[in-house]
Coordinates of C-alpha atoms in Angstrom, one line a residue:
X552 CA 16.7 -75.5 19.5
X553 CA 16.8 -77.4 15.7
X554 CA 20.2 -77.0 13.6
X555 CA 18.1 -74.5 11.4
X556 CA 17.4 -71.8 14.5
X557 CA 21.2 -72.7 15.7
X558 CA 22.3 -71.9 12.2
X559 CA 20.8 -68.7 12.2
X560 CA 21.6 -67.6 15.6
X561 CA 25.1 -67.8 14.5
X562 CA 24.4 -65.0 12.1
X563 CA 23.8 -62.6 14.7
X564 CA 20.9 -60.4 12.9
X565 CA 17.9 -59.5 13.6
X566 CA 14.7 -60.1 11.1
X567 CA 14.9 -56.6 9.7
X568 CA 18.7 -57.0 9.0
X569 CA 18.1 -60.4 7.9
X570 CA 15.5 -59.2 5.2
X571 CA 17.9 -56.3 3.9
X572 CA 20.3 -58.3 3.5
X573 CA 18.2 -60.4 1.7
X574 CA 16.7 -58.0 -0.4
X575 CA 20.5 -56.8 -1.0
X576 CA 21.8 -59.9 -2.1
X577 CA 18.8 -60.5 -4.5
X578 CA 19.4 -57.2 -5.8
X579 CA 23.3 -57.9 -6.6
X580 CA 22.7 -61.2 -8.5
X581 CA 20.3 -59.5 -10.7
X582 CA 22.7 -56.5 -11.1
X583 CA 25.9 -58.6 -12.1
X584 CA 23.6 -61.1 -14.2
X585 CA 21.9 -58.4 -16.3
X586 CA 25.4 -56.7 -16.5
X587 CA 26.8 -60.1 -18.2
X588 CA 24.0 -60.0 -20.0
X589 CA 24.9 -56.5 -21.7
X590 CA 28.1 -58.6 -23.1
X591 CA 26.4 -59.9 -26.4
X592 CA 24.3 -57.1 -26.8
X593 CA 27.2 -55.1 -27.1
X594 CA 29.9 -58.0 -28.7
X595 CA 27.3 -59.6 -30.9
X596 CA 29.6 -60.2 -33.6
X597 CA 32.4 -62.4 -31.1
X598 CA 31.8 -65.8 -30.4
X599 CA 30.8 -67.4 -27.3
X600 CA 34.5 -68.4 -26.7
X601 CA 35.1 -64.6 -27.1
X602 CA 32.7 -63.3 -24.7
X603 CA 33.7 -65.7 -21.8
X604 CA 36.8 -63.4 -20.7
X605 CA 34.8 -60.5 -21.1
X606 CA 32.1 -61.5 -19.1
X607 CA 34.3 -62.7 -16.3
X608 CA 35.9 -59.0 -16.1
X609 CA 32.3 -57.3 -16.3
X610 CA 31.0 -59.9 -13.2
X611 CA 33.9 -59.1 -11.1
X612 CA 33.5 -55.3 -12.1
X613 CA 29.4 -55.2 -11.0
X614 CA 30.5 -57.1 -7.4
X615 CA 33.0 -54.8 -6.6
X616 CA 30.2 -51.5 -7.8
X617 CA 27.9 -53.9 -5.1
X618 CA 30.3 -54.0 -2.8
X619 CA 30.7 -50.1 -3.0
X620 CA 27.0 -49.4 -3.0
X621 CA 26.8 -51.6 0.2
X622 CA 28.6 -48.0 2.0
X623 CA 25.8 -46.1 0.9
X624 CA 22.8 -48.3 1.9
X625 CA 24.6 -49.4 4.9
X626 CA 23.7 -52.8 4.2
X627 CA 25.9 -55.9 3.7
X628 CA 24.7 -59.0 1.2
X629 CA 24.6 -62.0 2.1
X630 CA 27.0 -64.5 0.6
X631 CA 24.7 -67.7 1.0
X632 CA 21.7 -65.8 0.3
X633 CA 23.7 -64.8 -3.1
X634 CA 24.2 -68.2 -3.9
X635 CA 20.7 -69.5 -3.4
X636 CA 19.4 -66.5 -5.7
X637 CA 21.9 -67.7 -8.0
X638 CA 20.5 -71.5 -8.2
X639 CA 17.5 -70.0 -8.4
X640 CA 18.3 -67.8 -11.0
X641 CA 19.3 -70.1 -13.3
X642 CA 16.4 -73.0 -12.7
X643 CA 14.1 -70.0 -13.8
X644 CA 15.9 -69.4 -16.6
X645 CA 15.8 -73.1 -18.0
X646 CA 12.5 -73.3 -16.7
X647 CA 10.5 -70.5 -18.6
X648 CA 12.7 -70.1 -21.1
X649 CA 14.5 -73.0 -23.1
X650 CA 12.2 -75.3 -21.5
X651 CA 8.7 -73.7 -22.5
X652 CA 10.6 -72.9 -25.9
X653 CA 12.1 -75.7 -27.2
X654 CA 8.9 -78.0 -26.3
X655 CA 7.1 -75.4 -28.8
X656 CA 9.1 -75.7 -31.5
X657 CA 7.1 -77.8 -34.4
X658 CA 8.7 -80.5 -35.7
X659 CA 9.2 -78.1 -39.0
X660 CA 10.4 -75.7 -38.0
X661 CA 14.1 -76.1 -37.8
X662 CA 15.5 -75.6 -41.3
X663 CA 19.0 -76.4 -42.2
X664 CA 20.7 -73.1 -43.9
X665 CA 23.0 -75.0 -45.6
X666 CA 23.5 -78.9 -46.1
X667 CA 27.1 -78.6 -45.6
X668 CA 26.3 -76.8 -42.6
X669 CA 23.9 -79.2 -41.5
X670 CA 26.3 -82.1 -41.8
X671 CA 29.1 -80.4 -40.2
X672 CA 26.8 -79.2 -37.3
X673 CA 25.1 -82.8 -36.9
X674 CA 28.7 -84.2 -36.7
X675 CA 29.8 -81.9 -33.9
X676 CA 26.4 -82.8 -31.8
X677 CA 27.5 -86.3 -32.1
X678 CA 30.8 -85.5 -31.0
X679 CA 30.1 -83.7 -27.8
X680 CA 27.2 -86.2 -27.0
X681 CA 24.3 -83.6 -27.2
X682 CA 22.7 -85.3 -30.4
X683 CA 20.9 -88.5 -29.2
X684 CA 18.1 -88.3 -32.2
X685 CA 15.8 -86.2 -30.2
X686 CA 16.5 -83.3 -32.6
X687 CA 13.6 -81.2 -31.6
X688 CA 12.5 -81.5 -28.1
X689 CA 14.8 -81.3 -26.0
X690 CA 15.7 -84.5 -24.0
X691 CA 13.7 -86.1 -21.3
X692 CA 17.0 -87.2 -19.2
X693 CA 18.3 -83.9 -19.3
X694 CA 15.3 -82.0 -18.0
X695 CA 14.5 -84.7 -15.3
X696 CA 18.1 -84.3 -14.4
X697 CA 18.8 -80.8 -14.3
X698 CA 15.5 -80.3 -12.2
X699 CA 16.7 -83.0 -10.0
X700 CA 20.4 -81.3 -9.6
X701 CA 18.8 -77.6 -8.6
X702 CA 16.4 -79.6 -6.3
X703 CA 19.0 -81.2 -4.7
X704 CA 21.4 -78.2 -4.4
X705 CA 19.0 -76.0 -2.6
X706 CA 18.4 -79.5 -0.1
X707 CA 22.1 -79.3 0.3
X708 CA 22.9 -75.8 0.8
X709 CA 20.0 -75.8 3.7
X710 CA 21.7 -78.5 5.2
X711 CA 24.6 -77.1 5.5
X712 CA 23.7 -73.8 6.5
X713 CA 21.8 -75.6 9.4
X714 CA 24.5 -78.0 10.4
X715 CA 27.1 -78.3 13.1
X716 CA 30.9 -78.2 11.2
X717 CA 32.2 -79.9 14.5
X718 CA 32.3 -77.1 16.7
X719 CA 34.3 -77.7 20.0
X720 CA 33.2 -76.4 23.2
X721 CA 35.9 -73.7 25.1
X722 CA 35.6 -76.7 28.2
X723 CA 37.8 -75.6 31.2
X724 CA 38.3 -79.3 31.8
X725 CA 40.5 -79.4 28.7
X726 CA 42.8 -76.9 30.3
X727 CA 42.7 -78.8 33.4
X728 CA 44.2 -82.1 31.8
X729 CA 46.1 -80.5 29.0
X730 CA 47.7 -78.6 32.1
X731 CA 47.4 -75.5 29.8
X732 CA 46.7 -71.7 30.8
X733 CA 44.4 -70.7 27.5
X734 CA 42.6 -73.1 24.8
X735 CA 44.7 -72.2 22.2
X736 CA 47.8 -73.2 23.8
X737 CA 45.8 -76.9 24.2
X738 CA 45.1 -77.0 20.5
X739 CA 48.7 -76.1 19.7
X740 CA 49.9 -78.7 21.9
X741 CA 47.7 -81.4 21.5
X742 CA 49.8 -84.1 22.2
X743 CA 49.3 -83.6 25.9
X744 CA 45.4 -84.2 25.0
X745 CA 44.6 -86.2 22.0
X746 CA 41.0 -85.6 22.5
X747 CA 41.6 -82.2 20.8
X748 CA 43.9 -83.4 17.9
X749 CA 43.4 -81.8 15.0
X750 CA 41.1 -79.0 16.4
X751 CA 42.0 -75.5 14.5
X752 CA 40.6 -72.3 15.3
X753 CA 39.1 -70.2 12.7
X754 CA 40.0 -66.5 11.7
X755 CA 37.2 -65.5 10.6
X756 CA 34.0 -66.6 13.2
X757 CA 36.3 -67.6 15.9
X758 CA 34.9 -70.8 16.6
X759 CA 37.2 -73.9 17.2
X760 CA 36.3 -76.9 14.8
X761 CA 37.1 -80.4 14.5
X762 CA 39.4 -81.4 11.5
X763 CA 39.1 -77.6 10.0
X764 CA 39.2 -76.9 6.6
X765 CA 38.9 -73.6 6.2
X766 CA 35.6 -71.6 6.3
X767 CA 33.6 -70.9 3.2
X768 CA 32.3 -67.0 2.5
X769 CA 29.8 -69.2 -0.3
X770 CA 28.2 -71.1 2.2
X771 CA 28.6 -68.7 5.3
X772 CA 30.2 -71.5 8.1
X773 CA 33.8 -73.4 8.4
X774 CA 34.4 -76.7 7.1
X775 CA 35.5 -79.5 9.4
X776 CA 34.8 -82.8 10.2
X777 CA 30.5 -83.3 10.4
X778 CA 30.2 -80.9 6.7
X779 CA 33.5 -81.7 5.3
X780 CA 32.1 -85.2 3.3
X781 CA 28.3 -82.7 2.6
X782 CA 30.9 -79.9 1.3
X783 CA 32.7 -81.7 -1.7
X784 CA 29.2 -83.3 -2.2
X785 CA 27.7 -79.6 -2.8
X786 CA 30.7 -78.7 -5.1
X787 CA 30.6 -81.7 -7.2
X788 CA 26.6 -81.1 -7.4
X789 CA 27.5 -77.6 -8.4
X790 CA 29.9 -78.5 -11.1
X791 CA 27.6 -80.9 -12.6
X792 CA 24.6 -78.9 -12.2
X793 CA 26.3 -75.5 -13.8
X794 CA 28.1 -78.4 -16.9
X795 CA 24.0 -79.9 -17.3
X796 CA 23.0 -76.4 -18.0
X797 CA 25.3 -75.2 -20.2
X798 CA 24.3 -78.2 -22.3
X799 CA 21.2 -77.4 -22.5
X800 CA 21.6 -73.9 -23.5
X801 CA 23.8 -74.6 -25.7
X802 CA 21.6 -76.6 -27.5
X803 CA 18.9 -73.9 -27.3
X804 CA 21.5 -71.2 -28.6
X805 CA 21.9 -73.9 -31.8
X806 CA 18.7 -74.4 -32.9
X807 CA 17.8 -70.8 -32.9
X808 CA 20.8 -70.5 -35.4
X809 CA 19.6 -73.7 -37.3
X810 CA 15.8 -72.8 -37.2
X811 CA 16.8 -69.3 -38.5
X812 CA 14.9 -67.8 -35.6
X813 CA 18.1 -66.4 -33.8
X814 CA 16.9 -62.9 -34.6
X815 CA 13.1 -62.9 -34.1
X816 CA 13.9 -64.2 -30.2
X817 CA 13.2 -62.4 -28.0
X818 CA 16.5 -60.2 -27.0
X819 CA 15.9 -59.9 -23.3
X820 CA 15.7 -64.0 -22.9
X821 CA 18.1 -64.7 -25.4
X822 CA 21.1 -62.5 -23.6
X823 CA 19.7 -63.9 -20.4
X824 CA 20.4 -67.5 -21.6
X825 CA 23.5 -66.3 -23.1
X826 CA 24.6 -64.4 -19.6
X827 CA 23.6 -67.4 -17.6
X828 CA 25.5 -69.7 -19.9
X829 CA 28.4 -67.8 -19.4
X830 CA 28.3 -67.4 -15.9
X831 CA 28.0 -71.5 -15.4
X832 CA 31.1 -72.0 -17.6
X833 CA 33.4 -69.4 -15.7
X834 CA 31.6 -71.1 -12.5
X835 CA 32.8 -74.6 -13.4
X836 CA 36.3 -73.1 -14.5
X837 CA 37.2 -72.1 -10.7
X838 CA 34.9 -74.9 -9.1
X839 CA 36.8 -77.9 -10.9
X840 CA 40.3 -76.5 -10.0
X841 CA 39.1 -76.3 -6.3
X842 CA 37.8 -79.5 -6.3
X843 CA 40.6 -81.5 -7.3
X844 CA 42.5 -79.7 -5.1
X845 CA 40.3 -80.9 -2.2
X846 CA 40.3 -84.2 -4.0
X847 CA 44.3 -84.0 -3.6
X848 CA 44.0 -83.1 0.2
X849 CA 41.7 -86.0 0.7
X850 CA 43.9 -88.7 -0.6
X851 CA 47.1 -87.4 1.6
X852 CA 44.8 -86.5 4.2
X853 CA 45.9 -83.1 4.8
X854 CA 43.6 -79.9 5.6
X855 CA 43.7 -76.6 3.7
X856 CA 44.4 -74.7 6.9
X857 CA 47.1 -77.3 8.0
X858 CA 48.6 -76.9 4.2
X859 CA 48.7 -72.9 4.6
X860 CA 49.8 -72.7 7.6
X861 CA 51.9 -75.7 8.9
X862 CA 54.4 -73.7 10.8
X863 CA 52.2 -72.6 13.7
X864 CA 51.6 -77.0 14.4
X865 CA 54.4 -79.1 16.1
X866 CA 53.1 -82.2 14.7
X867 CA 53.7 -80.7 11.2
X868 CA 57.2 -79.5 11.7
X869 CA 60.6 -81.8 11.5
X870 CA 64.2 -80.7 12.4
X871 CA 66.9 -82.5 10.7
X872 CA 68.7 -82.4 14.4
X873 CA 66.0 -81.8 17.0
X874 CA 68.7 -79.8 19.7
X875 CA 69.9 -77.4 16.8
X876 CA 68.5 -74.8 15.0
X877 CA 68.2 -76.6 11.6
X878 CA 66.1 -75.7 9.0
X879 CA 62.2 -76.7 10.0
X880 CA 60.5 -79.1 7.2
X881 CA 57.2 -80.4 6.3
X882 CA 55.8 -83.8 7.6
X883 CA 52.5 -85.2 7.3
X884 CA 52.1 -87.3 10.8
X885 CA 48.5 -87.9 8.6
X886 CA 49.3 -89.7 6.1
X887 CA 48.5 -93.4 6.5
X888 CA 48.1 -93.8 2.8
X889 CA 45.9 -93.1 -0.3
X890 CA 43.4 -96.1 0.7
X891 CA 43.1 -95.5 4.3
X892 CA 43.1 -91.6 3.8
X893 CA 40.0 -91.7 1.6
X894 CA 38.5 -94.3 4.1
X895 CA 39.2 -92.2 7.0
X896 CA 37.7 -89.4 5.3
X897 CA 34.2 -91.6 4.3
X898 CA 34.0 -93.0 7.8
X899 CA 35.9 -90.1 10.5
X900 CA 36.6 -91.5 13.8

């Protein structure tokens, strides 16, 4: 069976479920986008900066009204599917939208409004490093590169829905040389078999993985040892992707206001480049907090699971006096250093 059929026999569903949910999760991300996209149609007057809060309350609002309208249809989205609609969304929107519009704009047909304005907007390009003299097509580099990120996303989030995260087989010879009754009571004491070192089970599917992470509800599996390095690769790729695009609507948002054109746009695919816009930035917000925290578990080479819940792992647990009852303390048994963490991590044993 190929790591694609394995993938989705983990899911459990059948084709008809599989479809709903499907047709569910499509039907969420264009509820909760179009809901965003109400924002400066009914704030037109706020700024961008403004609207970012707001929209942020008004996403979370229309997932929760999806996640009560799941009771009544009886059927549950998809998390993975959500985020692949999501990708999807957005290369559609850059696509047919500021793509196809800004290579029609004439050369003459951005007018400054004011010179003072012109200056002053010229010199803020220059400082954010969107103004490279290509002041009315929009640049080569970025489209190539923004097509390239989507691309690779939806490459990566198929491989990792199709993977293995280093699933461990319930083996009865484990018990037998670990000299344990259960498998959990080998993986808590591991040091009676170092084969299964570091091997957590998780909450949520059950499964027992290698170096566990946790498990992600965006991606739909656990993160251990053979997805771990494929994980952070996915979230960088999404913080970059989601930062490419807000470039590049931004720059579509300013020469509408430049040009003069803002209000003779079309309203539905200007609010749907605003919405999306707004969407990537609170998206990057959350994503680049997360990743330097898995950044700072990397270089002390310490798992998210381990961090949470240290207490229930011997190895992670020091007693002042080892025969008294003394106040139990954190140790990383780990830790071999920043370099060797981040090498261990690159190449795992």
């Amino acid at each position: 069976m190929s790591r694609l059929a394995s993938g989705l026999h983990r899911l459990r569903r059948s084709p008809w479920e599989a479809l709903w949910s499907a047709l569910a999760s499509c039907g969420l991300v264009l509820f909760s986008q179009l809901a965003v996209a109400m924002v400066p149609r009914l704030f037109p007057s706020l700024s961008l900066l403004a609207m970012l809060p707001i929209a942020g309350l008004v996403f979370l609002a229309a997932i929760v009204v999806g996640r009560l309208w799941r009771r009544f249809i009886g059927v549950a989205a998809s998390a993975p599917l959500f985020v692949l609609f999501n990708i999807l969304l957005l290369w559609g929107v850059y696509v047919f939208i500021i793509r196809r519009v800004e290579a029609n704009v004439p050369p003459n047909a951005e007018q400054p409004l004011e010179d003072t304005k012109r200056k002053q907007m010229e010199r803020l390009q220059r400082i954010l490093g969107l103004y490279f003299g290509l002041r009315y097509y929009t640049s080569s580099l970025l489209d190539m590169l923004i097509n390239a990120e989507c691309a690779l996303l939806l490459w990566g989030l198929y491989r990792i829905l199709s993977g293995d995260p280093g699933i461990v087989a319930c083996d009865t010879s484990y018990l037998e040389e670990a000299g344990c009754k259960d498998f959990m009571e080998a993986i808590y004491s591991s040091e009676k078999l170092p084969t299964l070192s570091r091997v957590r089970q998780c909450n949520y599917c059950k499964a027992h993985v290698r170096s566990y992470d946790h498990h992600c509800p965006a991606f739909g599996t656990c993160i251990g040892q053979k997805n771990h390095r494929l994980f952070m690769a996915l979230l960088t790729g999404f913080v970059v992707a989601e930062s490419t695009y807000t470039m590049c609507s931004t720059k579509y948002i300013t020469r509408r206001i430049n040009s003069g054109t803002i209000r003779s746009e079309n309203p539905v695919s200007l609010n749907m480049v605003i919405s999306t816009m707004l969407f990537s930035i609170l998206q990057v917000l959350w994503q680049i907090v997360f990743l330097m925290w898995h950044i700072y578990c990397i270089c002390f080479n310490i798992k998210t699971d381990e961090w949470i819940n240290w207490k229930k792992y011997p190895e992670f647990q020091m007693r002042e006096q080892p025969q008294s009852d003394s106040e139990v303390k954190f140790l990383n048994p780990y830790d071999k250093g920043m370099l060797c963490n981040i090498r261990e991590f690159l190449k795992p044993k």
